[in-house]
Short mmCIF file of N, CA and C and ligand atoms in Angstrom, two decimals:
data_model
loop_
_atom_site.label_atom_id
_atom_site.label_comp_id
_atom_site.label_asym_id
_atom_site.label_seq_id
_atom_site.Cartn_x
_atom_site.Cartn_y
_atom_site.Cartn_z
N UNK A 1 101.96 95.59 110.18
CA UNK A 1 101.10 95.63 108.64
C UNK A 1 102.15 96.26 108.23
N UNK A 2 102.14 95.38 106.96
CA UNK A 2 102.95 95.40 105.46
C UNK A 2 103.25 96.52 105.52
N UNK A 3 104.27 97.28 104.57
CA UNK A 3 104.60 98.17 104.20
C UNK A 3 103.93 98.66 102.72
N UNK A 4 103.90 99.48 102.53
CA UNK A 4 103.23 100.03 101.50
C UNK A 4 104.22 101.12 100.79
N UNK A 5 104.62 101.17 99.65
CA UNK A 5 105.75 101.89 99.41
C UNK A 5 104.85 103.31 98.99
N UNK A 6 105.60 104.26 99.01
CA UNK A 6 105.58 105.53 98.63
C UNK A 6 105.00 105.91 97.39
N UNK A 7 105.58 104.84 96.07
CA UNK A 7 105.13 104.76 95.19
C UNK A 7 103.56 104.11 94.51
N UNK A 8 103.14 102.87 95.56
CA UNK A 8 102.02 101.97 95.65
C UNK A 8 100.92 103.07 96.40
N UNK A 9 101.39 103.79 97.22
CA UNK A 9 100.50 105.16 98.00
C UNK A 9 99.99 106.25 96.96
N UNK A 10 101.04 106.41 96.46
CA UNK A 10 100.75 107.86 95.14
C UNK A 10 99.80 107.06 94.39
N UNK A 11 100.04 105.91 93.48
CA UNK A 11 99.17 105.49 92.47
C UNK A 11 97.54 105.32 93.11
N UNK A 12 97.71 104.75 94.09
CA UNK A 12 96.29 104.65 94.91
C UNK A 12 95.39 106.44 95.16
N UNK A 13 96.61 107.05 95.80
CA UNK A 13 95.68 108.43 95.97
C UNK A 13 95.41 108.78 94.36
N UNK A 14 95.99 108.64 93.35
CA UNK A 14 95.93 109.23 92.54
C UNK A 14 94.81 108.95 91.39
N UNK A 15 94.92 107.27 90.93
CA UNK A 15 93.71 106.33 91.15
C UNK A 15 92.42 107.02 91.66
N UNK A 16 92.37 107.31 92.88
CA UNK A 16 91.14 107.40 92.75
C UNK A 16 90.98 109.28 93.11
N UNK A 17 91.47 109.53 92.50
CA UNK A 17 91.47 111.35 91.87
C UNK A 17 91.25 111.96 93.28
N UNK A 18 92.01 111.44 94.52
CA UNK A 18 92.05 112.30 95.80
C UNK A 18 90.90 112.20 96.38
N UNK A 19 90.14 111.50 96.23
CA UNK A 19 88.33 111.38 97.18
C UNK A 19 88.69 110.12 97.66
N UNK A 20 87.63 109.95 98.84
CA UNK A 20 87.80 108.95 99.43
C UNK A 20 86.44 108.27 99.16
N UNK A 21 86.94 106.28 98.90
CA UNK A 21 86.61 105.86 97.62
C UNK A 21 85.05 105.28 98.33
N UNK A 22 85.13 105.70 99.69
CA UNK A 22 83.49 105.19 100.34
C UNK A 22 82.71 106.55 100.70
N UNK A 23 83.04 107.81 101.08
CA UNK A 23 82.06 108.79 101.40
C UNK A 23 82.64 109.72 100.24
N UNK A 24 83.31 110.04 99.04
CA UNK A 24 83.14 110.85 98.53
C UNK A 24 83.67 112.17 98.83
N UNK A 25 84.55 112.49 99.82
CA UNK A 25 85.10 114.00 100.48
C UNK A 25 86.27 113.60 99.74
N UNK A 26 86.45 114.70 99.36
CA UNK A 26 88.13 115.14 98.69
C UNK A 26 89.37 115.34 99.72
N UNK A 27 90.38 114.59 99.43
CA UNK A 27 91.00 114.60 100.66
C UNK A 27 91.80 116.50 100.58
N UNK A 28 91.44 117.77 99.28
CA UNK A 28 92.04 119.06 99.33
C UNK A 28 91.00 119.66 100.80
N UNK A 29 90.03 118.83 100.89
CA UNK A 29 88.87 119.63 101.77
C UNK A 29 89.18 118.31 103.77
N UNK A 30 89.94 118.12 103.50
CA UNK A 30 90.37 117.37 105.05
C UNK A 30 91.50 117.80 105.46
N UNK A 31 91.11 118.25 106.59
CA UNK A 31 92.65 118.34 107.42
C UNK A 31 93.42 117.92 107.89
N UNK A 32 92.81 116.69 107.94
CA UNK A 32 93.72 115.13 108.54
C UNK A 32 93.89 114.05 106.64
N UNK A 33 95.44 113.52 106.95
CA UNK A 33 95.34 112.99 105.68
C UNK A 33 94.73 112.12 105.23
N UNK A 34 94.59 111.51 104.18
CA UNK A 34 93.61 110.45 104.04
C UNK A 34 94.48 109.06 103.84
N UNK A 35 94.17 107.49 103.79
CA UNK A 35 95.03 106.73 104.53
C UNK A 35 94.61 105.86 103.15
N UNK A 36 95.71 105.07 102.45
CA UNK A 36 95.78 103.89 102.13
C UNK A 36 95.30 102.59 102.94
N UNK A 37 93.55 102.43 102.62
CA UNK A 37 92.84 101.67 103.42
C UNK A 37 93.02 100.09 102.29
N UNK A 38 93.03 98.47 103.09
CA UNK A 38 93.64 97.43 102.31
C UNK A 38 91.96 97.05 102.66
N UNK A 39 91.53 96.77 101.75
CA UNK A 39 89.69 96.67 101.40
C UNK A 39 89.55 95.48 102.06
N UNK A 40 90.23 94.14 101.65
CA UNK A 40 90.35 92.94 102.50
C UNK A 40 91.70 93.20 103.62
N UNK A 41 91.16 93.49 104.84
CA UNK A 41 92.32 93.43 105.60
C UNK A 41 93.28 92.43 105.70
N UNK A 42 94.31 92.80 106.42
CA UNK A 42 95.39 91.95 105.94
C UNK A 42 95.32 90.84 106.92
N UNK A 43 94.65 90.92 108.05
CA UNK A 43 94.33 89.76 108.93
C UNK A 43 93.19 89.11 108.31
N UNK A 44 92.92 89.59 106.93
CA UNK A 44 92.01 88.21 106.70
C UNK A 44 92.99 87.83 105.17
N UNK A 45 93.80 88.30 105.01
CA UNK A 45 95.05 87.77 103.95
C UNK A 45 94.75 88.75 103.29
N UNK A 46 94.37 89.92 102.78
CA UNK A 46 94.30 90.72 101.92
C UNK A 46 95.71 90.97 101.84
N UNK A 47 95.87 91.21 100.21
CA UNK A 47 97.47 91.82 100.05
C UNK A 47 97.71 93.18 100.08
N UNK A 48 98.76 93.50 100.11
CA UNK A 48 99.12 94.81 99.73
C UNK A 48 99.63 95.25 98.39
N UNK A 49 98.37 94.98 97.72
CA UNK A 49 98.85 95.30 95.95
C UNK A 49 97.18 96.01 95.35
N UNK A 50 97.77 96.94 94.31
CA UNK A 50 96.88 97.97 93.68
C UNK A 50 95.17 97.48 93.95
N UNK A 51 95.08 96.25 93.53
CA UNK A 51 93.88 95.61 93.44
C UNK A 51 92.36 95.60 94.88
N UNK A 52 93.59 95.56 95.65
CA UNK A 52 93.01 95.09 96.94
C UNK A 52 93.23 96.37 97.55
N UNK A 53 93.79 98.12 96.96
CA UNK A 53 93.92 99.01 98.27
C UNK A 53 92.74 100.12 97.42
N UNK A 54 92.20 100.99 98.75
CA UNK A 54 91.84 102.21 97.90
C UNK A 54 92.07 103.21 98.72
N UNK A 55 91.92 104.58 98.81
CA UNK A 55 92.05 105.54 99.26
C UNK A 55 90.48 105.91 100.36
N UNK A 56 91.02 106.43 101.47
CA UNK A 56 90.07 106.41 102.17
C UNK A 56 90.01 107.51 103.37
N UNK A 57 89.08 108.43 103.72
CA UNK A 57 89.52 108.92 104.67
C UNK A 57 89.38 108.44 105.76
N UNK A 58 90.18 109.69 106.34
CA UNK A 58 90.12 108.46 108.16
C UNK A 58 88.75 108.22 108.72
N UNK A 59 87.86 108.95 108.86
CA UNK A 59 86.47 108.35 109.13
C UNK A 59 86.17 107.27 108.33
N UNK A 60 85.78 106.89 107.34
CA UNK A 60 85.74 106.06 107.15
C UNK A 60 87.02 104.31 106.82
N UNK A 61 87.96 105.00 107.62
CA UNK A 61 89.04 104.11 107.28
C UNK A 61 88.63 103.57 108.99
N UNK A 62 89.05 104.39 109.68
CA UNK A 62 88.68 104.28 111.73
C UNK A 62 87.45 103.19 111.75
N UNK A 63 86.25 103.49 110.95
CA UNK A 63 85.47 102.80 111.46
C UNK A 63 85.54 101.70 110.98
N UNK A 64 86.24 101.14 109.64
CA UNK A 64 86.08 100.15 108.74
C UNK A 64 86.80 98.88 109.88
N UNK A 65 87.84 99.60 110.03
CA UNK A 65 88.86 98.90 110.75
C UNK A 65 89.39 97.32 109.59
N UNK A 66 88.91 96.52 110.43
CA UNK A 66 89.81 95.35 109.69
C UNK A 66 88.30 94.76 109.77
N UNK A 67 86.91 95.21 109.12
CA UNK A 67 86.10 94.79 109.31
C UNK A 67 85.93 94.16 107.46
N UNK A 68 85.23 92.87 106.78
CA UNK A 68 85.12 93.23 105.60
C UNK A 68 83.51 92.96 105.45
N UNK A 69 82.72 92.70 106.52
CA UNK A 69 81.24 92.23 106.29
C UNK A 69 80.51 92.51 107.41
N UNK A 70 79.34 93.01 107.34
CA UNK A 70 77.97 93.47 108.45
C UNK A 70 77.10 92.20 108.38
N UNK A 71 76.20 92.69 109.22
CA UNK A 71 74.78 91.62 109.01
C UNK A 71 73.89 92.62 108.67
N UNK A 72 72.89 92.60 107.37
CA UNK A 72 72.68 93.58 107.03
C UNK A 72 70.92 93.81 107.79
N UNK A 73 70.92 94.94 107.99
CA UNK A 73 69.34 95.19 109.17
C UNK A 73 68.35 94.40 108.57
N UNK A 74 68.03 94.90 107.31
CA UNK A 74 66.94 94.15 106.63
C UNK A 74 66.57 92.85 106.41
N UNK A 75 67.60 91.85 105.80
CA UNK A 75 67.44 90.57 105.45
C UNK A 75 68.16 89.57 106.89
N UNK A 76 68.86 90.24 108.20
CA UNK A 76 69.77 89.79 108.97
C UNK A 76 70.87 88.65 108.17
N UNK A 77 71.21 89.18 106.56
CA UNK A 77 72.41 87.92 106.53
C UNK A 77 73.74 88.88 106.59
N UNK A 78 74.56 87.89 106.61
CA UNK A 78 75.87 88.35 106.67
C UNK A 78 76.39 88.78 105.04
N UNK A 79 76.68 90.04 104.97
CA UNK A 79 76.80 91.15 103.76
C UNK A 79 78.15 91.17 103.98
N UNK A 80 78.67 91.48 102.83
CA UNK A 80 80.12 91.73 102.83
C UNK A 80 80.41 93.52 102.24
N UNK A 81 81.26 93.83 102.99
CA UNK A 81 81.08 95.77 103.04
C UNK A 81 81.02 95.72 101.15
N UNK A 82 81.54 97.09 100.70
CA UNK A 82 81.44 97.69 99.52
C UNK A 82 83.37 97.42 99.10
N UNK A 83 82.88 96.97 97.84
CA UNK A 83 84.45 96.79 97.33
C UNK A 83 85.05 98.15 96.19
N UNK A 84 85.39 98.86 96.06
CA UNK A 84 85.35 99.94 95.59
C UNK A 84 86.30 99.26 93.96
N UNK A 85 87.00 98.29 94.41
CA UNK A 85 87.56 97.94 93.03
C UNK A 85 87.29 96.56 92.46
N UNK A 86 86.23 96.32 92.81
CA UNK A 86 85.16 95.45 92.27
C UNK A 86 83.31 95.76 91.76
N UNK A 87 83.41 96.97 92.61
CA UNK A 87 81.94 97.12 92.25
C UNK A 87 81.51 98.67 91.98
N UNK A 88 81.30 99.02 91.54
CA UNK A 88 80.70 100.63 91.11
C UNK A 88 79.79 101.18 92.73
N UNK A 89 80.49 102.68 92.85
CA UNK A 89 79.82 103.12 93.48
C UNK A 89 78.24 103.31 93.24
N UNK A 90 77.75 104.52 92.14
CA UNK A 90 76.50 104.22 91.89
C UNK A 90 75.65 103.22 92.19
N UNK A 91 76.01 102.10 91.86
CA UNK A 91 75.09 100.76 92.03
C UNK A 91 74.15 100.41 93.45
N UNK A 92 75.15 101.39 94.53
CA UNK A 92 75.54 100.58 95.83
C UNK A 92 74.61 101.64 96.49
N UNK A 93 74.92 102.92 95.78
CA UNK A 93 74.98 104.01 96.91
C UNK A 93 74.11 105.51 95.94
N UNK A 94 73.28 106.00 96.51
CA UNK A 94 72.85 107.30 96.02
C UNK A 94 72.97 108.40 97.04
N UNK A 95 73.15 110.38 96.36
CA UNK A 95 73.47 110.92 96.95
C UNK A 95 71.81 111.51 97.20
N UNK A 96 71.28 111.89 98.54
CA UNK A 96 70.31 112.73 98.50
C UNK A 96 70.43 113.82 99.71
N UNK A 97 70.45 115.09 98.90
CA UNK A 97 70.77 116.07 99.10
C UNK A 97 72.15 115.62 99.96
N UNK A 98 72.29 115.39 100.96
CA UNK A 98 73.75 115.36 101.82
C UNK A 98 73.76 114.21 102.36
N UNK A 99 72.83 112.77 102.35
CA UNK A 99 72.66 112.03 103.00
C UNK A 99 73.18 110.71 101.74
N UNK A 100 74.16 109.52 102.27
CA UNK A 100 74.54 109.00 100.93
C UNK A 100 73.50 107.93 101.89
N UNK A 101 72.52 107.17 100.81
CA UNK A 101 70.97 106.91 101.21
C UNK A 101 72.01 105.31 100.07
N UNK A 102 71.73 104.32 100.90
CA UNK A 102 72.18 102.56 100.54
C UNK A 102 70.62 102.40 99.40
N UNK A 103 71.48 101.71 97.82
CA UNK A 103 70.71 101.13 96.97
C UNK A 103 70.63 99.46 97.43
N UNK A 104 71.30 99.15 98.29
CA UNK A 104 71.35 97.41 97.94
C UNK A 104 72.29 97.42 99.63
N UNK A 105 71.74 95.57 99.83
CA UNK A 105 72.41 95.29 101.04
C UNK A 105 73.67 95.36 101.09
N UNK A 106 74.64 95.57 100.25
CA UNK A 106 76.26 95.75 100.33
C UNK A 106 76.19 97.47 101.02
N UNK A 107 75.65 98.71 100.36
CA UNK A 107 74.89 99.69 100.45
C UNK A 107 74.82 100.04 102.08
N UNK A 108 74.03 99.03 102.42
CA UNK A 108 73.50 99.20 103.75
C UNK A 108 74.27 98.98 104.97
N UNK A 109 74.82 97.62 104.36
CA UNK A 109 76.12 97.22 105.71
C UNK A 109 76.88 98.32 105.27
N UNK A 110 77.08 98.91 104.54
CA UNK A 110 78.72 99.64 104.29
C UNK A 110 78.14 101.19 104.94
N UNK A 111 76.93 101.81 104.83
CA UNK A 111 76.77 102.88 105.38
C UNK A 111 77.00 102.94 106.94
N UNK A 112 76.12 101.87 107.23
CA UNK A 112 76.30 101.65 108.75
C UNK A 112 77.25 101.51 109.67
N UNK A 113 78.23 100.70 109.17
CA UNK A 113 79.58 100.21 109.69
C UNK A 113 80.44 101.23 109.15
N UNK A 114 80.65 101.88 108.86
CA UNK A 114 81.73 103.18 108.63
C UNK A 114 80.75 104.56 109.05
N UNK A 115 79.78 104.61 109.21
CA UNK A 115 79.29 105.88 109.75
C UNK A 115 78.84 106.63 108.87
N UNK A 116 78.79 106.77 107.90
CA UNK A 116 78.89 107.37 106.70
C UNK A 116 77.45 109.07 107.09
N UNK A 117 76.80 108.58 107.75
CA UNK A 117 76.00 109.49 107.69
C UNK A 117 76.51 110.38 108.71
N UNK A 118 76.91 110.75 109.31
CA UNK A 118 77.10 111.29 110.85
C UNK A 118 76.21 112.99 110.82
N UNK A 119 76.21 113.23 111.61
CA UNK A 119 75.80 114.76 112.34
C UNK A 119 77.05 115.63 111.29
N UNK A 120 77.96 115.71 111.71
CA UNK A 120 79.69 116.56 111.90
C UNK A 120 79.54 116.30 110.22
N UNK A 121 79.46 115.07 109.38
CA UNK A 121 79.82 114.32 107.72
C UNK A 121 78.87 115.38 107.56
N UNK A 122 77.48 115.10 107.73
CA UNK A 122 76.30 116.03 106.84
C UNK A 122 76.63 117.32 107.21
N UNK A 123 77.24 117.96 108.03
CA UNK A 123 77.12 119.50 107.63
C UNK A 123 78.42 119.88 107.02
N UNK A 124 79.22 118.82 106.86
CA UNK A 124 80.24 119.33 106.24
C UNK A 124 79.96 119.19 104.63
N UNK A 125 79.33 118.36 104.01
CA UNK A 125 78.77 117.78 103.39
C UNK A 125 77.70 118.83 102.41
N UNK A 126 77.17 119.60 103.51
CA UNK A 126 75.90 120.54 102.95
C UNK A 126 77.17 121.91 102.70
N UNK A 127 78.12 121.74 103.61
CA UNK A 127 78.61 123.71 103.15
C UNK A 127 79.56 122.81 101.83
N UNK A 128 79.94 122.28 102.01
CA UNK A 128 80.91 121.46 100.40
C UNK A 128 79.94 121.25 99.54
N UNK A 129 79.02 121.22 98.98
CA UNK A 129 78.05 121.39 98.17
C UNK A 129 77.92 122.31 97.41
N UNK A 130 77.63 123.34 98.94
CA UNK A 130 77.08 124.63 98.20
C UNK A 130 78.54 125.40 97.31
N UNK A 131 79.70 124.95 97.61
CA UNK A 131 80.61 125.37 96.92
C UNK A 131 80.87 124.97 95.96
N UNK A 132 80.17 123.42 95.65
CA UNK A 132 80.85 122.84 94.51
C UNK A 132 81.81 122.22 94.80
N UNK A 133 82.16 121.65 95.81
CA UNK A 133 83.39 120.58 96.46
C UNK A 133 82.88 119.53 96.64
N UNK A 134 81.43 118.61 96.57
CA UNK A 134 81.26 117.32 96.87
C UNK A 134 79.66 117.02 95.93
N UNK A 135 79.68 115.87 95.55
CA UNK A 135 80.66 114.81 95.91
C UNK A 135 81.98 114.85 94.65
N UNK A 136 83.14 114.02 95.69
CA UNK A 136 84.20 114.08 94.88
C UNK A 136 84.16 113.14 93.69
N UNK A 137 84.84 113.83 92.62
CA UNK A 137 85.05 112.77 91.11
C UNK A 137 83.25 112.69 91.36
N UNK A 138 82.94 113.78 91.13
CA UNK A 138 81.44 112.79 90.31
C UNK A 138 81.25 111.67 89.75
N UNK A 139 80.35 111.09 89.49
CA UNK A 139 79.88 110.11 88.27
C UNK A 139 78.82 111.01 87.70
N UNK A 140 78.74 111.17 86.53
CA UNK A 140 77.42 111.89 85.98
C UNK A 140 76.65 110.69 84.78
ZN1 ZN B 1 85.25 108.72 103.74
#
């Protein structure tokens, strides 16, 4: 893995407002530190540069690993994962109570691959919503 400077890490974290750019959990509500994700993994020649990095919670980043695409269950087509730098969250996902519902094929493969609706995450979101702490960086 290539070196990500402290300055670049800080830039990516601040740009994201401290929010996981996939599941929209806040760093403030995570015991584990958030990670700097290579949207296109380095093994696929993704650069360690601002436009290929995003802030991710350990759960989303762990399940994503070096994946960049998956098979859409509805169409059986190879479909790229959501790219927080070039796409808008609310065009591919919507929140229905505590579930992140996909709106597109990209949304579907991302929710499935990153396992964004695990029982634990849903329970955590339920608690955070009641405290007005979820979603992080709400898009109005
Ligand atoms: Zn996440």
